[in-house]
Short mmCIF file of C-alpha atoms in Angstrom, two decimals:
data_model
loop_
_atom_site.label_atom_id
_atom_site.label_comp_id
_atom_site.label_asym_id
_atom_site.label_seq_id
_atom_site.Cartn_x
_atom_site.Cartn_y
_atom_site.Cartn_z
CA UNK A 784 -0.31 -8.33 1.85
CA UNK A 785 3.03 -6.49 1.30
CA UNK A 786 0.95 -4.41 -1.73
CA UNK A 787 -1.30 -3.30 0.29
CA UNK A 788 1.31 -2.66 2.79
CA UNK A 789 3.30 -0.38 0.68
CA UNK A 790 0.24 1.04 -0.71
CA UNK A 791 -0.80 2.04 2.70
CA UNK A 792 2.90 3.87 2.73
CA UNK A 793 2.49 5.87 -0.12
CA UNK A 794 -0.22 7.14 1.29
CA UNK A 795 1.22 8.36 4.27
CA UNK A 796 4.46 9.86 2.66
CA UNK A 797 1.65 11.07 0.27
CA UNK A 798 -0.25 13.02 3.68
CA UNK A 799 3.12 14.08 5.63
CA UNK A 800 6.12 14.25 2.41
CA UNK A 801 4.25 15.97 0.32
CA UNK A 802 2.62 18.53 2.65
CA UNK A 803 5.63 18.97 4.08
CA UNK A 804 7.59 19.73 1.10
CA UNK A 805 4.88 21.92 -0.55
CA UNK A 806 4.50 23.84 2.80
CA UNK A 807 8.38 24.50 3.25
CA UNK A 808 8.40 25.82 -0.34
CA UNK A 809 5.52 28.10 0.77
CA UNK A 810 7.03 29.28 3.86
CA UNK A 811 10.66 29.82 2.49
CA UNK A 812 10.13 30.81 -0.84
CA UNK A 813 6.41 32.01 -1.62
CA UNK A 814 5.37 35.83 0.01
CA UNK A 815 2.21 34.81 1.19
CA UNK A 816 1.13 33.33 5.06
CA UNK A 817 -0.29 30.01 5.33
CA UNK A 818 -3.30 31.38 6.58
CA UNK A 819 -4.13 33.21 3.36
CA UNK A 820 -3.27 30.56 0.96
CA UNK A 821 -5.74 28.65 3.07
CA UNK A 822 -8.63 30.81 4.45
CA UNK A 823 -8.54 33.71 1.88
CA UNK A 824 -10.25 35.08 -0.19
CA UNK A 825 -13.61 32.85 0.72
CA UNK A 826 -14.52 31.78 4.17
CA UNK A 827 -13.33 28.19 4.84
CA UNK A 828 -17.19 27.22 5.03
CA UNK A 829 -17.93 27.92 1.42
CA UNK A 830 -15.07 26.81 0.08
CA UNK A 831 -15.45 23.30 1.83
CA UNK A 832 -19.05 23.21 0.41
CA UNK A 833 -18.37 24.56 -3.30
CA UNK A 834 -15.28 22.33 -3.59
CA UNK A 835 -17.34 19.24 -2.69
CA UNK A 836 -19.96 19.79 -4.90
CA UNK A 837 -17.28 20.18 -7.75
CA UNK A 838 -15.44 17.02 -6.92
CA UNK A 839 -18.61 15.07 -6.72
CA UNK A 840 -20.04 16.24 -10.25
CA UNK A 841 -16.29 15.90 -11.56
CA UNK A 842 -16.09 12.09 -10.24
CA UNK A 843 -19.58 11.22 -12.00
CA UNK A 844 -18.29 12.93 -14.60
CA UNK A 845 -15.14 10.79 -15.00
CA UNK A 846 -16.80 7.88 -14.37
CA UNK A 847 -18.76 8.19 -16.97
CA UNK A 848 -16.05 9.04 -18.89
CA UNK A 849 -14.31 5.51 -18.15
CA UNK A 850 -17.19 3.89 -18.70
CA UNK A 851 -17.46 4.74 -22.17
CA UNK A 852 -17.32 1.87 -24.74
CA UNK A 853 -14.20 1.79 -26.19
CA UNK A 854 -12.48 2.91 -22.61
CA UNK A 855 -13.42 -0.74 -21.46
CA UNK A 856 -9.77 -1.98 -21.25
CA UNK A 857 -9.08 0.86 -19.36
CA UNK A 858 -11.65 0.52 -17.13
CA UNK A 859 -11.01 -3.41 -16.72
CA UNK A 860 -7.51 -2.68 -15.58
CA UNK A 861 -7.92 0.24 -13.26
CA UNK A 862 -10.76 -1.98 -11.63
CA UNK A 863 -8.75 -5.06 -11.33
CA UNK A 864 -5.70 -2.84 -10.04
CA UNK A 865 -8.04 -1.02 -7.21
CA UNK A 866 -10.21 -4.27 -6.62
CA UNK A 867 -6.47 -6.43 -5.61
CA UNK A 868 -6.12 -3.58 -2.78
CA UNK A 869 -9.24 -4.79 -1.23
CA UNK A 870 -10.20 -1.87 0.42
CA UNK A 871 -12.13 -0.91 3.27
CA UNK A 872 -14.40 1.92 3.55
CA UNK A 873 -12.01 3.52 6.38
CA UNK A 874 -9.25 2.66 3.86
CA UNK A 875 -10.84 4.16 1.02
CA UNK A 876 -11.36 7.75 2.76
CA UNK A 877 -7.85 7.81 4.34
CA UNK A 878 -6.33 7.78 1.18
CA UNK A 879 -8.58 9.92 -0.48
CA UNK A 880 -8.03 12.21 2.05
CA UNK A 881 -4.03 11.67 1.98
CA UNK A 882 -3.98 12.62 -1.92
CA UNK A 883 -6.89 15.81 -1.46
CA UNK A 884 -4.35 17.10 1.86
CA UNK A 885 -0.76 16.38 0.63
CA UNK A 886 -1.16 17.11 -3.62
CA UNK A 887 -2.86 20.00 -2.79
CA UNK A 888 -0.57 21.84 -0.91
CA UNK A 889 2.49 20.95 -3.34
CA UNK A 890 0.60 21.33 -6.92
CA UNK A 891 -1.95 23.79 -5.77
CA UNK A 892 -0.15 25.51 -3.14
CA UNK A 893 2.91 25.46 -4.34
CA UNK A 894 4.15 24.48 -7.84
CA UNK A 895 1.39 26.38 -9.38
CA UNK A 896 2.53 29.28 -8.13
CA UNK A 897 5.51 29.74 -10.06
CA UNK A 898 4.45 27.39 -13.31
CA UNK A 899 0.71 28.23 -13.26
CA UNK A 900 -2.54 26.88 -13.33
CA UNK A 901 -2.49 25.16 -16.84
CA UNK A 902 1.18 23.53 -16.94
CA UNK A 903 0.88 22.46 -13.27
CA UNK A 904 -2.28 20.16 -14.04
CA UNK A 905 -1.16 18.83 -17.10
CA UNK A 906 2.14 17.57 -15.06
CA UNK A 907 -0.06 16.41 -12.37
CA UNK A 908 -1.78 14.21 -14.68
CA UNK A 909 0.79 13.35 -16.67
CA UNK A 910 2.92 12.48 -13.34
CA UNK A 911 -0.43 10.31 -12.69
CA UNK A 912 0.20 8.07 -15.95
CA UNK A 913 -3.01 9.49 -17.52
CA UNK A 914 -1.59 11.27 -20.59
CA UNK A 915 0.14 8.68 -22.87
CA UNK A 916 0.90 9.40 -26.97
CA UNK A 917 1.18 5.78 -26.90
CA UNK A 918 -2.33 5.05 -25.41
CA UNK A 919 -4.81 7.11 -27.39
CA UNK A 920 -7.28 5.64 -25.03
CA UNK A 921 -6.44 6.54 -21.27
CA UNK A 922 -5.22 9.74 -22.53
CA UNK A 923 -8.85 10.54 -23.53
CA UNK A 924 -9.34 10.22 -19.50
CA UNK A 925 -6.18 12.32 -19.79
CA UNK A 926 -7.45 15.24 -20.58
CA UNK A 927 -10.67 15.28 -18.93
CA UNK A 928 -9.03 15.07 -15.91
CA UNK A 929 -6.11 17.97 -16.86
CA UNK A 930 -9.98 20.18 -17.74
CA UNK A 931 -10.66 19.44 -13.77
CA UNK A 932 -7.37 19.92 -12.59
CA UNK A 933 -7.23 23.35 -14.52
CA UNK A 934 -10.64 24.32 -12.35
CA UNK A 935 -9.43 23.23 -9.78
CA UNK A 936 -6.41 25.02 -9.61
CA UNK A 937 -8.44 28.56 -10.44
CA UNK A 938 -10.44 27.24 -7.43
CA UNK A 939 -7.40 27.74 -5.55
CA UNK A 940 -6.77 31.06 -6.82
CA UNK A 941 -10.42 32.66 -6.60
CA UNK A 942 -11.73 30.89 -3.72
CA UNK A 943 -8.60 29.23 -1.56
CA UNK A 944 -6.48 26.15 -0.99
CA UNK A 945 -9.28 24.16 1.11
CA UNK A 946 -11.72 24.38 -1.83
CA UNK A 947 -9.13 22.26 -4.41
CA UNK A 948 -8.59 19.56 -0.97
CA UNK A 949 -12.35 19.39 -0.77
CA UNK A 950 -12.58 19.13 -4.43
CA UNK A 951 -9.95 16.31 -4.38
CA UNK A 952 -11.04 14.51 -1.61
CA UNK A 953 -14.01 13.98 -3.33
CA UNK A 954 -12.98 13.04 -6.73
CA UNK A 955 -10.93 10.21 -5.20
CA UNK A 956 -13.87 8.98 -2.88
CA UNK A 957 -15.83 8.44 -5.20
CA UNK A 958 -13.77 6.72 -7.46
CA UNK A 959 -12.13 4.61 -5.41
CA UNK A 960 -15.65 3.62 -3.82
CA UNK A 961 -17.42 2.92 -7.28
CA UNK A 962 -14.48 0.98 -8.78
CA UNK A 963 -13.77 -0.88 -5.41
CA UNK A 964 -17.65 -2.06 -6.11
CA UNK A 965 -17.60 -2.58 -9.46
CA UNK A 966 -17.49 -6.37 -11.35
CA UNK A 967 -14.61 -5.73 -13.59
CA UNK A 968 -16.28 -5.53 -17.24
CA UNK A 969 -16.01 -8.78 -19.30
CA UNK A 970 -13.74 -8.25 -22.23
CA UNK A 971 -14.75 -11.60 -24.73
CA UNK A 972 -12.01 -12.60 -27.11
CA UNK A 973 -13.90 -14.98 -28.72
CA UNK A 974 -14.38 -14.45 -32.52
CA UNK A 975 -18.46 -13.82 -33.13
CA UNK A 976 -20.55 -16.98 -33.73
CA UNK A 977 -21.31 -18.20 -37.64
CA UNK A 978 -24.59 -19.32 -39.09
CA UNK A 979 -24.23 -21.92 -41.53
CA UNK A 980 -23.58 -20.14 -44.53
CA UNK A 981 -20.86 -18.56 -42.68
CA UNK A 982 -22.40 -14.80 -41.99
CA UNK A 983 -21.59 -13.60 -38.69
CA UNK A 984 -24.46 -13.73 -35.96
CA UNK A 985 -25.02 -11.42 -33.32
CA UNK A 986 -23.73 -12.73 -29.93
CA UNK A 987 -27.05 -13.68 -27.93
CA UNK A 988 -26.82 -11.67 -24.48
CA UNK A 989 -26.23 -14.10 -21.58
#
């Protein structure tokens, strides 16, 4: 109870700190209105609707990703560590929609304005625990996910700040929905069975 409690924090120091801090930086120190950084240069409309189709296709995209064969560790414990949140389906697009509002508006709306596209999503996801030299394996997810944080951060630039929220929003929807609903993959550790004259045997499917 007292993780999910604090989890449930985060989230909303996530929605208010962070917007709050990325839009004071904006209004004190960027020369540009909020109104642009949100609305311009595509209509709000379009931006909604091309940034959700992105962060759909890039959440299939990562799940498949995660799902790939030698990623099942990975998988097993970022399922077991979303799956002890229990989550509900209200819960699931609050906080997706706490991390698409308030990491937007710092990373995209304001960091990467003086550090750039590029270096801003590689410290997002390395901020995020995704890009470890020790962990050859999470940082392949790594880097996938600094290739759709670099689009979505030009998203920002060519099309506006709502598109990279949508985008975001989306990404983390899905995920958290497909993991929350996932049975967390069976790892064995049992050595493979031996026929008599000792020559492994394939393990029968159960």
């Amino acid at each position: 109870m007292k993780r999910k409690r604090i989890f449930m924090l985060l989230a909303w120091f996530t929605l208010i700190g962070f917007s709050a801090i990325g839009l004071a930086l904006i209004i004190f120190f960027q020369e540009q209105s909020l109104s642009a950084l949100f609305l311009e240069p595509m209509h709000w409309g379009l931006q909604l609707l091309i940034g959700t189709v992105v962060g759909y296709i890039s959440a299939i995209l990562a799940l498949k990703v995660i799902h790939l064969p030698w990623l099942q560790e990975t998988n097993q414990f970022y399922t077991n560590l979303v799956q002890q949140f229990e989550l509900s389906t209200t819960k699931i697009i609050f906080i997706s929609l706490c991390a698409g509002v308030g990491e937007e508006i710092l990373f995209r709306g304001a960091i990467q304005h003086w550090l750039g596209v590029v270096i801003t999503a590689i410290i997002f996801v390395a901020i995020h625990g995704y890009i470890n030299p020790a962990d050859w394996r999470i940082s392949i997810y790594g880097i996938f996910m600094t290739l759709v944080m670099i689009l979505i951060g030009y998203m920002t630039v060519h099309l506006g700040l709502i598109s990279s929220i949508a985008a975001h929003f989306m990404i983390d929807l899905v995920l958290l929905f497909k993991l929350s609903a996932d049975k967390p993959p069976v790892i064995s550790t049992e050595p493979p069975a031996q026929s008599p004259n000792g020559i492994n045997e394939p393990e029968i499917p159960k």
